[in-house]
Tab-separated table of C-alpha atoms in Angstrom:
chain	number	residue	atom	x	y	z
A	1	UNK	CA	-0.008	0.048	0.014
A	2	UNK	CA	2.845	2.427	0.602
A	3	UNK	CA	3.928	4.772	-2.124
A	4	UNK	CA	6.524	7.314	-2.843
A	5	UNK	CA	5.882	10.941	-2.147
A	6	UNK	CA	4.750	13.045	-4.923
A	7	UNK	CA	4.901	16.876	-5.375
A	8	UNK	CA	1.976	18.904	-4.005
A	9	UNK	CA	-0.989	19.117	-6.305
A	10	UNK	CA	-4.361	21.249	-6.255
A	11	UNK	CA	-5.876	18.231	-4.290
A	12	UNK	CA	-3.142	18.391	-1.583
A	13	UNK	CA	-3.558	22.106	-1.163
A	14	UNK	CA	-7.322	22.375	-1.830
A	15	UNK	CA	-10.313	21.954	0.596
A	16	UNK	CA	-11.056	18.534	1.814
A	17	UNK	CA	-14.652	18.010	2.716
A	18	UNK	CA	-15.987	14.979	4.430
A	19	UNK	CA	-19.418	13.996	3.154
A	20	UNK	CA	-21.993	13.244	6.078
A	21	UNK	CA	-24.776	11.244	4.550
A	22	UNK	CA	-27.685	11.290	7.084
A	23	UNK	CA	-30.321	9.590	5.083
A	24	UNK	CA	-29.372	6.342	6.859
A	25	UNK	CA	-27.863	5.412	10.278
A	26	UNK	CA	-27.889	9.086	11.508
A	27	UNK	CA	-25.690	9.145	14.599
A	28	UNK	CA	-26.782	10.273	17.858
A	29	UNK	CA	-25.796	13.898	18.418
A	30	UNK	CA	-23.314	13.150	20.985
A	31	UNK	CA	-21.568	10.671	18.660
A	32	UNK	CA	-21.863	13.268	15.751
A	33	UNK	CA	-19.950	15.855	17.870
A	34	UNK	CA	-17.210	13.251	18.560
A	35	UNK	CA	-17.000	12.650	14.783
A	36	UNK	CA	-16.760	16.319	13.902
A	37	UNK	CA	-13.756	16.614	16.149
A	38	UNK	CA	-12.285	13.360	14.637
A	39	UNK	CA	-12.624	14.686	11.031
A	40	UNK	CA	-10.798	17.707	12.057
A	41	UNK	CA	-7.912	15.715	13.785
A	42	UNK	CA	-7.635	13.616	10.482
A	43	UNK	CA	-7.058	16.574	8.513
A	44	UNK	CA	-10.469	17.755	6.940
A	45	UNK	CA	-11.256	21.281	6.289
A	46	UNK	CA	-15.079	21.150	5.985
A	47	UNK	CA	-18.071	18.886	6.140
A	48	UNK	CA	-20.491	18.354	3.255
A	49	UNK	CA	-23.880	17.582	5.154
A	50	UNK	CA	-26.623	15.829	3.396
A	51	UNK	CA	-29.461	16.034	5.816
A	52	UNK	CA	-32.409	14.726	3.911
A	53	UNK	CA	-35.186	13.722	6.403
A	54	UNK	CA	-32.915	14.410	9.372
A	55	UNK	CA	-33.331	18.101	8.880
A	56	UNK	CA	-35.906	19.778	11.223
A	57	UNK	CA	-38.238	21.171	8.312
A	58	UNK	CA	-41.230	23.333	9.593
A	59	UNK	CA	-44.593	24.276	8.560
A	60	UNK	CA	-45.929	22.423	5.403
A	61	UNK	CA	-42.495	20.835	5.098
A	62	UNK	CA	-42.595	19.151	8.308
A	63	UNK	CA	-43.875	16.099	6.746
A	64	UNK	CA	-40.451	15.662	5.139
A	65	UNK	CA	-38.961	14.732	8.665
A	66	UNK	CA	-38.212	11.172	9.202
A	67	UNK	CA	-40.717	9.001	10.972
A	68	UNK	CA	-38.284	6.112	11.658
A	69	UNK	CA	-36.338	8.246	14.130
A	70	UNK	CA	-36.436	11.771	15.421
A	71	UNK	CA	-34.741	14.238	13.355
A	72	UNK	CA	-31.980	16.430	14.579
A	73	UNK	CA	-33.469	19.606	16.315
A	74	UNK	CA	-32.764	23.178	15.402
A	75	UNK	CA	-30.441	23.325	18.483
A	76	UNK	CA	-28.642	20.029	17.194
A	77	UNK	CA	-28.006	21.814	13.917
A	78	UNK	CA	-26.712	24.796	15.525
A	79	UNK	CA	-24.323	22.709	17.769
A	80	UNK	CA	-23.038	20.827	14.675
A	81	UNK	CA	-22.062	24.068	13.287
A	82	UNK	CA	-20.649	25.689	16.483
A	83	UNK	CA	-18.271	22.630	17.125
A	84	UNK	CA	-17.318	22.335	13.308
A	85	UNK	CA	-16.398	26.115	13.448
A	86	UNK	CA	-14.465	25.934	16.529
A	87	UNK	CA	-12.381	23.300	14.741
A	88	UNK	CA	-11.906	25.385	11.581
A	89	UNK	CA	-14.335	23.190	9.537
A	90	UNK	CA	-16.753	24.974	7.272
A	91	UNK	CA	-20.365	23.461	6.733
A	92	UNK	CA	-21.597	23.006	3.285
A	93	UNK	CA	-25.179	21.785	3.295
A	94	UNK	CA	-26.512	19.491	0.460
A	95	UNK	CA	-30.048	19.459	-0.570
A	96	UNK	CA	-31.383	17.530	-3.616
A	97	UNK	CA	-33.285	19.745	-6.082
A	98	UNK	CA	-34.014	17.565	-9.140
A	99	UNK	CA	-33.066	13.712	-8.827
A	100	UNK	CA	-32.771	11.574	-5.678
A	101	UNK	CA	-35.860	13.447	-4.455
A	102	UNK	CA	-37.394	10.238	-2.962
A	103	UNK	CA	-37.695	11.515	0.471
A	104	UNK	CA	-39.922	14.367	-0.733
A	105	UNK	CA	-41.894	12.702	-3.632
A	106	UNK	CA	-42.660	9.416	-1.699
A	107	UNK	CA	-45.196	11.302	0.239
A	108	UNK	CA	-48.747	11.381	-1.281
A	109	UNK	CA	-49.034	15.182	-0.722
A	110	UNK	CA	-46.094	15.726	-3.354
A	111	UNK	CA	-47.110	12.760	-5.617
A	112	UNK	CA	-48.342	15.089	-8.399
A	113	UNK	CA	-44.963	16.651	-8.585
A	114	UNK	CA	-43.183	13.522	-9.901
A	115	UNK	CA	-41.891	13.369	-13.494
A	116	UNK	CA	-43.409	10.032	-13.830
A	117	UNK	CA	-45.633	8.367	-11.055
A	118	UNK	CA	-43.663	5.176	-10.717
A	119	UNK	CA	-40.294	7.073	-10.200
A	120	UNK	CA	-40.143	8.603	-6.860
A	121	UNK	CA	-36.746	10.233	-7.331
A	122	UNK	CA	-37.135	12.663	-10.176
A	123	UNK	CA	-39.159	16.129	-9.918
A	124	UNK	CA	-41.287	17.244	-12.781
A	125	UNK	CA	-39.085	20.122	-14.169
A	126	UNK	CA	-42.302	21.876	-15.602
A	127	UNK	CA	-44.050	22.386	-12.178
A	128	UNK	CA	-43.836	25.777	-10.763
A	129	UNK	CA	-45.186	24.279	-7.619
A	130	UNK	CA	-42.120	22.003	-7.575
A	131	UNK	CA	-39.536	24.758	-8.152
A	132	UNK	CA	-41.344	26.709	-5.315
A	133	UNK	CA	-40.946	23.733	-3.052
A	134	UNK	CA	-37.320	23.331	-3.747
A	135	UNK	CA	-36.628	27.033	-3.045
A	136	UNK	CA	-38.685	26.734	0.107
A	137	UNK	CA	-36.573	23.753	1.333
A	138	UNK	CA	-33.311	25.551	0.414
A	139	UNK	CA	-34.416	28.747	2.348
A	140	UNK	CA	-35.315	26.771	5.506
A	141	UNK	CA	-31.812	25.075	5.414
A	142	UNK	CA	-29.966	28.188	4.806
A	143	UNK	CA	-31.745	30.140	7.353
A	144	UNK	CA	-30.372	27.602	9.918
A	145	UNK	CA	-26.863	27.923	8.297
A	146	UNK	CA	-26.255	31.653	8.380
A	147	UNK	CA	-22.327	31.245	8.307
A	148	UNK	CA	-22.330	28.830	5.295
A	149	UNK	CA	-20.998	30.493	2.143
A	150	UNK	CA	-21.537	27.461	0.005
A	151	UNK	CA	-24.462	25.228	-0.851
A	152	UNK	CA	-24.560	21.856	-2.813
A	153	UNK	CA	-27.905	21.421	-4.866
A	154	UNK	CA	-27.342	17.786	-5.966
A	155	UNK	CA	-28.745	17.456	-9.335
A	156	UNK	CA	-27.197	13.982	-10.118
A	157	UNK	CA	-28.958	10.823	-11.601
A	158	UNK	CA	-32.134	12.417	-12.632
A	159	UNK	CA	-33.792	9.262	-13.843
A	160	UNK	CA	-36.705	9.015	-16.243
A	161	UNK	CA	-36.298	12.786	-17.200
A	162	UNK	CA	-38.368	13.408	-20.365
A	163	UNK	CA	-40.749	10.488	-19.766
A	164	UNK	CA	-43.359	12.713	-18.219
A	165	UNK	CA	-46.440	13.878	-20.278
A	166	UNK	CA	-45.501	17.407	-19.971
A	167	UNK	CA	-41.832	16.779	-20.841
A	168	UNK	CA	-42.921	14.659	-23.888
A	169	UNK	CA	-45.051	17.574	-25.113
A	170	UNK	CA	-42.043	20.049	-24.415
A	171	UNK	CA	-39.572	17.788	-26.176
A	172	UNK	CA	-41.711	17.666	-29.251
A	173	UNK	CA	-40.999	21.245	-30.002
A	174	UNK	CA	-38.057	21.562	-32.594
A	175	UNK	CA	-34.782	22.444	-30.997
A	176	UNK	CA	-35.812	21.109	-27.538
A	177	UNK	CA	-33.896	18.112	-26.110
A	178	UNK	CA	-33.220	16.338	-22.795
A	179	UNK	CA	-30.092	18.306	-22.216
A	180	UNK	CA	-32.006	21.627	-22.487
A	181	UNK	CA	-34.787	20.304	-20.306
A	182	UNK	CA	-32.214	19.469	-17.594
A	183	UNK	CA	-30.312	22.865	-17.898
A	184	UNK	CA	-33.530	24.661	-17.899
A	185	UNK	CA	-34.506	23.337	-14.525
A	186	UNK	CA	-31.104	23.816	-12.898
A	187	UNK	CA	-30.644	27.347	-14.141
A	188	UNK	CA	-34.268	28.251	-12.717
A	189	UNK	CA	-33.218	26.908	-9.348
A	190	UNK	CA	-29.754	28.468	-9.370
A	191	UNK	CA	-31.199	31.786	-10.347
A	192	UNK	CA	-33.731	31.585	-7.556
A	193	UNK	CA	-30.783	30.964	-5.189
A	194	UNK	CA	-28.793	33.855	-6.641
A	195	UNK	CA	-31.937	36.279	-6.051
A	196	UNK	CA	-32.102	35.381	-2.245
A	197	UNK	CA	-28.307	34.726	-1.621
A	198	UNK	CA	-26.369	36.751	-4.186
A	199	UNK	CA	-23.041	35.941	-2.384
A	200	UNK	CA	-23.771	32.082	-2.070
A	201	UNK	CA	-21.559	29.813	-4.157
A	202	UNK	CA	-23.618	26.871	-5.504
A	203	UNK	CA	-22.163	23.418	-6.309
A	204	UNK	CA	-23.825	20.623	-8.406
A	205	UNK	CA	-22.905	16.998	-9.206
A	206	UNK	CA	-21.418	16.741	-12.930
A	207	UNK	CA	-22.924	13.520	-14.275
A	208	UNK	CA	-25.818	14.991	-16.099
A	209	UNK	CA	-23.523	17.475	-17.841
A	210	UNK	CA	-21.062	14.758	-19.043
A	211	UNK	CA	-22.705	14.003	-22.316
A	212	UNK	CA	-23.168	17.716	-23.245
A	213	UNK	CA	-21.041	19.755	-25.660
A	214	UNK	CA	-19.093	22.801	-24.127
A	215	UNK	CA	-21.254	25.008	-26.362
A	216	UNK	CA	-24.581	23.468	-24.833
A	217	UNK	CA	-23.328	24.303	-21.247
A	218	UNK	CA	-22.105	27.822	-22.214
A	219	UNK	CA	-25.420	28.803	-23.900
A	220	UNK	CA	-27.529	27.531	-21.195
A	221	UNK	CA	-26.628	30.479	-18.814
A	222	UNK	CA	-25.275	28.097	-16.225
A	223	UNK	CA	-21.864	29.739	-16.207
A	224	UNK	CA	-21.362	31.916	-13.215
A	225	UNK	CA	-24.331	30.121	-11.347
A	226	UNK	CA	-22.753	26.879	-10.475
A	227	UNK	CA	-19.530	24.957	-9.830
A	228	UNK	CA	-19.570	21.325	-11.008
A	229	UNK	CA	-18.329	18.649	-8.806
A	230	UNK	CA	-17.028	15.613	-10.669
A	231	UNK	CA	-17.666	12.260	-9.080
A	232	UNK	CA	-16.082	8.862	-9.594
A	233	UNK	CA	-15.458	6.362	-6.955
A	234	UNK	CA	-13.834	3.596	-8.852
A	235	UNK	CA	-10.315	2.354	-7.648
A	236	UNK	CA	-9.462	2.297	-11.244
A	237	UNK	CA	-11.133	5.530	-12.487
A	238	UNK	CA	-10.220	6.726	-15.958
A	239	UNK	CA	-7.729	9.469	-15.319
A	240	UNK	CA	-7.577	10.844	-18.957
A	241	UNK	CA	-11.448	10.854	-19.315
A	242	UNK	CA	-11.852	12.802	-16.115
A	243	UNK	CA	-9.094	15.310	-17.150
A	244	UNK	CA	-10.958	15.769	-20.666
A	245	UNK	CA	-14.321	16.380	-18.815
A	246	UNK	CA	-12.743	18.999	-16.641
A	247	UNK	CA	-11.240	20.631	-19.536
A	248	UNK	CA	-14.421	20.673	-21.335
A	249	UNK	CA	-16.153	22.444	-18.368
A	250	UNK	CA	-13.419	24.917	-18.448
A	251	UNK	CA	-13.790	25.498	-22.063
A	252	UNK	CA	-17.696	26.120	-21.344
A	253	UNK	CA	-16.644	28.829	-18.829
A	254	UNK	CA	-17.049	26.570	-15.668
A	255	UNK	CA	-13.738	27.366	-14.326
A	256	UNK	CA	-14.197	26.795	-10.592
A	257	UNK	CA	-14.555	22.909	-10.143
A	258	UNK	CA	-14.636	20.156	-7.518
A	259	UNK	CA	-13.980	16.456	-7.478
A	260	UNK	CA	-15.513	13.948	-5.375
A	261	UNK	CA	-14.031	10.682	-4.268
A	262	UNK	CA	-15.274	8.088	-1.926
A	263	UNK	CA	-14.249	6.635	1.488
A	264	UNK	CA	-17.094	4.284	2.018
A	265	UNK	CA	-20.514	3.301	0.675
A	266	UNK	CA	-19.633	2.881	-2.883
A	267	UNK	CA	-18.486	-0.700	-3.297
A	268	UNK	CA	-21.783	-2.374	-3.488
A	269	UNK	CA	-25.293	-1.379	-2.391
A	270	UNK	CA	-25.112	-3.936	0.535
A	271	UNK	CA	-21.441	-3.902	1.632
A	272	UNK	CA	-20.922	-4.194	5.372
A	273	UNK	CA	-17.201	-3.864	5.806
A	274	UNK	CA	-14.999	-1.127	4.238
A	275	UNK	CA	-11.923	-1.741	2.191
A	276	UNK	CA	-9.303	0.838	2.928
A	277	UNK	CA	-7.232	-0.240	-0.189
A	278	UNK	CA	-9.912	0.464	-2.540
A	279	UNK	CA	-10.707	3.823	-1.421
A	280	UNK	CA	-6.935	4.812	-1.166
A	281	UNK	CA	-6.482	3.733	-4.820
A	282	UNK	CA	-9.418	5.897	-5.852
A	283	UNK	CA	-7.694	8.895	-4.347
A	284	UNK	CA	-4.452	7.987	-5.866
A	285	UNK	CA	-6.007	8.122	-9.207
A	286	UNK	CA	-7.743	11.541	-8.445
A	287	UNK	CA	-4.253	13.020	-7.547
A	288	UNK	CA	-3.223	12.003	-11.006
A	289	UNK	CA	-6.129	13.814	-12.451
A	290	UNK	CA	-5.526	17.056	-10.434
A	291	UNK	CA	-1.722	16.723	-11.578
A	292	UNK	CA	-2.704	16.500	-15.302
A	293	UNK	CA	-5.013	19.714	-15.412
A	294	UNK	CA	-4.144	22.806	-17.242
A	295	UNK	CA	-3.761	25.960	-15.231
A	296	UNK	CA	-7.090	27.497	-16.262
A	297	UNK	CA	-9.042	24.874	-14.085
A	298	UNK	CA	-9.551	26.570	-10.728
A	299	UNK	CA	-9.837	23.258	-8.625
A	300	UNK	CA	-11.505	24.250	-5.273
A	301	UNK	CA	-11.041	20.916	-3.560
A	302	UNK	CA	-12.346	17.366	-3.123
A	303	UNK	CA	-15.362	15.817	-1.264
A	304	UNK	CA	-14.617	12.590	0.239
A	305	UNK	CA	-18.113	10.921	-0.019
A	306	UNK	CA	-19.399	8.349	2.546
A	307	UNK	CA	-22.580	7.140	1.430
A	308	UNK	CA	-24.993	5.515	3.876
A	309	UNK	CA	-27.419	4.398	1.319
A	310	UNK	CA	-27.428	4.498	-2.461
A	311	UNK	CA	-30.759	6.166	-2.325
A	312	UNK	CA	-33.459	6.849	0.235
A	313	UNK	CA	-35.119	3.473	-0.202
A	314	UNK	CA	-32.158	1.299	-0.502
A	315	UNK	CA	-30.413	-0.668	2.186
A	316	UNK	CA	-27.654	0.476	4.557
A	317	UNK	CA	-23.987	0.664	3.391
A	318	UNK	CA	-21.192	0.413	5.730
A	319	UNK	CA	-21.725	2.271	9.031
A	320	UNK	CA	-19.432	5.119	9.830
A	321	UNK	CA	-17.246	3.316	12.296
A	322	UNK	CA	-16.336	0.810	9.476
A	323	UNK	CA	-15.239	3.611	7.324
A	324	UNK	CA	-12.955	5.899	9.533
A	325	UNK	CA	-9.733	3.762	8.755
A	326	UNK	CA	-10.488	4.332	5.105
A	327	UNK	CA	-11.362	8.001	5.854
A	328	UNK	CA	-8.053	8.787	7.643
A	329	UNK	CA	-6.054	6.897	5.119
A	330	UNK	CA	-7.651	8.783	2.229
A	331	UNK	CA	-7.122	12.250	3.791
A	332	UNK	CA	-3.518	11.440	4.731
A	333	UNK	CA	-3.100	10.208	1.156
A	334	UNK	CA	-4.201	13.608	-0.050
A	335	UNK	CA	-2.207	15.377	2.376
A	336	UNK	CA	1.023	13.544	1.426
A	337	UNK	CA	0.415	13.288	-2.103
A	338	UNK	CA	0.520	9.550	-2.024
A	339	UNK	CA	0.051	6.888	0.823
A	340	UNK	CA	3.591	6.894	2.139
A	341	UNK	CA	4.989	5.205	5.130
A	342	UNK	CA	4.756	8.655	6.869
A	343	UNK	CA	1.006	8.730	6.001
A	344	UNK	CA	0.416	5.292	7.350
A	345	UNK	CA	2.047	6.297	10.506
A	346	UNK	CA	-0.128	9.496	10.781
A	347	UNK	CA	-3.222	7.545	10.324
A	348	UNK	CA	-2.487	4.932	13.246
A	349	UNK	CA	-1.433	7.841	15.284
A	350	UNK	CA	-4.745	9.656	14.723
A	351	UNK	CA	-6.814	6.735	15.165
A	352	UNK	CA	-4.870	5.250	18.136
A	353	UNK	CA	-4.701	1.854	16.455
A	354	UNK	CA	-2.004	-0.567	15.306
A	355	UNK	CA	-3.496	-0.907	11.726
A	356	UNK	CA	-4.673	1.117	8.849
A	357	UNK	CA	-7.325	-1.544	7.824
A	358	UNK	CA	-10.460	-2.070	9.812
A	359	UNK	CA	-10.755	-5.730	8.932
A	360	UNK	CA	-7.456	-6.410	10.616
A	361	UNK	CA	-9.221	-7.513	14.026
A	362	UNK	CA	-6.084	-8.850	15.675
A	363	UNK	CA	-4.125	-5.633	15.478
A	364	UNK	CA	-7.352	-3.391	16.060
A	365	UNK	CA	-7.844	-5.176	19.295
A	366	UNK	CA	-4.386	-3.945	20.342
A	367	UNK	CA	-5.746	-0.346	20.212
A	368	UNK	CA	-4.625	1.899	23.142
A	369	UNK	CA	-6.971	4.410	25.048
A	370	UNK	CA	-6.792	6.818	22.371
A	371	UNK	CA	-8.691	4.682	19.992
A	372	UNK	CA	-11.281	6.435	17.781
A	373	UNK	CA	-14.968	6.733	18.791
A	374	UNK	CA	-16.771	3.608	17.343
A	375	UNK	CA	-13.828	1.204	17.306
A	376	UNK	CA	-15.661	-1.256	19.558
A	377	UNK	CA	-18.519	-1.308	17.111
A	378	UNK	CA	-16.293	-1.672	14.259
A	379	UNK	CA	-14.611	-4.699	15.772
A	380	UNK	CA	-17.999	-6.403	16.608
A	381	UNK	CA	-19.404	-5.952	13.151
A	382	UNK	CA	-16.308	-7.415	11.436
A	383	UNK	CA	-16.384	-10.360	13.806
A	384	UNK	CA	-20.053	-10.955	13.333
A	385	UNK	CA	-19.670	-10.548	9.517
A	386	UNK	CA	-17.117	-13.322	9.609
A	387	UNK	CA	-19.336	-15.570	11.391
A	388	UNK	CA	-22.364	-14.784	9.100
A	389	UNK	CA	-20.297	-15.378	5.961
A	390	UNK	CA	-18.560	-18.532	7.189
A	391	UNK	CA	-18.859	-21.401	4.935
A	392	UNK	CA	-20.297	-23.650	7.831
A	393	UNK	CA	-23.216	-21.176	8.446
A	394	UNK	CA	-23.878	-20.100	4.814
A	395	UNK	CA	-23.895	-23.769	3.667
A	396	UNK	CA	-25.198	-25.522	6.728
A	397	UNK	CA	-27.642	-27.538	4.730
A	398	UNK	CA	-24.851	-28.961	2.568
A	399	UNK	CA	-23.096	-30.739	5.526
A	400	UNK	CA	-23.015	-34.501	5.689
A	401	UNK	CA	-25.825	-35.019	8.298
A	402	UNK	CA	-28.378	-32.751	6.680
A	403	UNK	CA	-27.694	-33.853	3.078
A	404	UNK	CA	-27.646	-37.542	4.121
A	405	UNK	CA	-30.509	-37.674	6.710
A	406	UNK	CA	-32.718	-34.606	6.290
A	407	UNK	CA	-32.467	-33.780	2.623
A	408	UNK	CA	-35.393	-31.944	0.840
A	409	UNK	CA	-37.066	-35.394	0.290
A	410	UNK	CA	-37.010	-36.171	3.942
A	411	UNK	CA	-38.282	-32.592	4.940
A	412	UNK	CA	-41.177	-32.928	2.651
A	413	UNK	CA	-42.152	-36.141	4.085
A	414	UNK	CA	-41.275	-35.169	7.649
A	415	UNK	CA	-39.070	-38.147	8.226
A	416	UNK	CA	-35.772	-38.382	10.058
A	417	UNK	CA	-33.295	-40.691	11.818
A	418	UNK	CA	-33.563	-39.351	15.456
A	419	UNK	CA	-29.720	-40.204	16.096
A	420	UNK	CA	-28.774	-37.817	13.300
A	421	UNK	CA	-31.320	-35.276	14.301
A	422	UNK	CA	-29.565	-34.880	17.426
A	423	UNK	CA	-26.329	-34.274	15.730
A	424	UNK	CA	-27.819	-31.673	13.337
A	425	UNK	CA	-29.659	-29.856	16.177
A	426	UNK	CA	-26.336	-29.828	18.294
A	427	UNK	CA	-24.308	-28.208	15.423
A	428	UNK	CA	-27.189	-25.790	14.697
A	429	UNK	CA	-27.451	-24.711	18.208
A	430	UNK	CA	-23.845	-24.063	18.552
A	431	UNK	CA	-23.966	-21.760	15.540
A	432	UNK	CA	-27.082	-19.999	16.655
A	433	UNK	CA	-25.888	-19.382	20.192
A	434	UNK	CA	-22.390	-17.985	19.006
A	435	UNK	CA	-24.184	-15.585	16.646
A	436	UNK	CA	-26.816	-14.527	19.176
A	437	UNK	CA	-24.079	-13.710	21.746
A	438	UNK	CA	-22.414	-11.451	19.085
A	439	UNK	CA	-25.605	-9.849	18.097
A	440	UNK	CA	-26.391	-8.922	21.766
A	441	UNK	CA	-22.768	-7.329	22.080
A	442	UNK	CA	-23.596	-5.247	18.743
A	443	UNK	CA	-27.057	-4.189	20.089
A	444	UNK	CA	-25.494	-2.805	23.230
A	445	UNK	CA	-22.729	-0.923	21.500
A	446	UNK	CA	-24.705	0.189	18.300
A	447	UNK	CA	-27.410	1.671	20.599
A	448	UNK	CA	-24.689	4.016	22.206
A	449	UNK	CA	-24.068	5.459	18.795
A	450	UNK	CA	-27.232	5.196	16.706
A	451	UNK	CA	-31.033	5.270	17.194
A	452	UNK	CA	-32.836	1.924	17.829
A	453	UNK	CA	-34.311	2.019	14.460
A	454	UNK	CA	-30.947	1.913	12.932
A	455	UNK	CA	-29.884	-1.060	15.167
A	456	UNK	CA	-33.122	-2.852	14.241
A	457	UNK	CA	-32.666	-2.342	10.398
A	458	UNK	CA	-29.051	-3.281	10.499
A	459	UNK	CA	-29.791	-6.732	12.210
A	460	UNK	CA	-32.955	-7.293	9.790
A	461	UNK	CA	-30.677	-6.598	6.831
A	462	UNK	CA	-27.568	-8.535	7.833
A	463	UNK	CA	-28.378	-11.100	10.452
A	464	UNK	CA	-31.949	-12.323	10.079
A	465	UNK	CA	-31.747	-13.505	6.471
A	466	UNK	CA	-28.687	-15.540	7.168
A	467	UNK	CA	-30.109	-17.300	10.172
A	468	UNK	CA	-33.598	-17.849	8.854
A	469	UNK	CA	-32.677	-21.015	6.646
A	470	UNK	CA	-31.055	-22.533	9.706
A	471	UNK	CA	-33.929	-21.753	12.081
A	472	UNK	CA	-36.425	-23.095	9.388
A	473	UNK	CA	-34.435	-26.387	9.099
A	474	UNK	CA	-34.649	-26.757	12.876
A	475	UNK	CA	-38.357	-26.171	12.890
A	476	UNK	CA	-38.745	-28.715	10.242
A	477	UNK	CA	-36.632	-31.267	12.323
A	478	UNK	CA	-38.923	-30.474	15.248
A	479	UNK	CA	-41.985	-31.138	13.329
A	480	UNK	CA	-40.595	-34.364	11.871
A	481	UNK	CA	-39.699	-35.694	15.246
A	482	UNK	CA	-43.157	-34.728	16.745
A	483	UNK	CA	-44.963	-36.544	13.860
A	484	UNK	CA	-42.865	-39.672	14.480
A	485	UNK	CA	-43.822	-39.383	18.267
A	486	UNK	CA	-40.549	-38.882	19.448
A	487	UNK	CA	-39.339	-36.869	22.515
A	488	UNK	CA	-37.998	-33.228	22.013
A	489	UNK	CA	-35.484	-31.994	24.429
A	490	UNK	CA	-36.193	-28.385	25.688
A	491	UNK	CA	-32.707	-27.154	24.492
A	492	UNK	CA	-33.166	-28.580	20.932
A	493	UNK	CA	-36.734	-27.209	20.515
A	494	UNK	CA	-35.598	-23.772	21.731
A	495	UNK	CA	-32.669	-23.703	19.267
A	496	UNK	CA	-35.262	-23.605	16.527
A	497	UNK	CA	-37.280	-20.827	17.820
């Protein structure tokens, strides 16, 4: 993993924003305060906060607040900013304004604002009511962030755009196309922000701009209103292509640009344990991109994204404690221009651990008292995940006793040799008891950092589906032995509950 030091590049000198995705597993406010201090200790200069349904919207927007767990209070939002500012961190709110609008459009009250009824994520760009709703949301967020000088308006992955009836009618007009439709909405929103907050800088994701020509962007009126943020989370991202994109945006007049990497939450939609190496590689490639840019590109900095869900309705990605080793490593990689031996040393010093990889439990367990907040939970999740992914548990139905004496044929007819039933029950009970013990540890530790609803969701997502086949097998054995008129021991029957 170590590399040789490189000359400082714009990413080493620029702003380093840690993305805080709160649309899943929102930390308790006390833990969030600890995380903010840790972000500063690790070398971040700001936080990109995506509140989504955890923001305390008021009035007619109160319906947007999460009903799974209480949103942060106004006092909480203020405390987040006070702690961040005390550590020299700027706060940049991120509010979706076009795509990924599921947390708004899922409500029946706003159903009529969808581009198409079956796509909860995309706002109808022709609706004046929709634009008014967006601006009202932005106003409430910015009102509670008086010191913020920058706002991120999202605008990525606007699925099904152009499929609505109003859009089809608009697109039938000669000269109209999807690109113009997208740009029309974004410039409307950006101009609305400019009218109310003339000195506010506005960032947007770049993916919807990628297929557009330089002239299309230039003629849209977008120049001077927004700063594109290029995102690419691949450990082997295409360096030359990203350079070409940034040069294209520059030629369109969008000189001030950002890039976005990833420190967690971008491997697969259901990944549980973060791979530090994967994300360090992503940053090493971004350093190459930044070093290859022409002088005309004014690179503002980088946002290290840490997704908690792929979208509002998807499952949880890695929890924050699992991604902190990766975050520390990626920040040090940026600060040093490569992941040098010195960078690794800084990571271990900052986290108070003997390793730069969260999966290295043996060395993690040697952590001293300066270990980072959430380390215990990270250890438990890695250990529990290893148990749940073990061959013995995942393929229990393929072991000798089950395949030989309680096959699907036997289960269907509810027959089993009692001697081998005892062996199967004994093995299954051992697995279940070990997992139950670790789950109990997880519940106790996770409840200290997250709401109960997050604990319940994590277990339902990662534990329950793995144990169910084993529990169903034990129930079928119980039924078969009962039908055969055989005695069932309390311990054996309990293990199938």
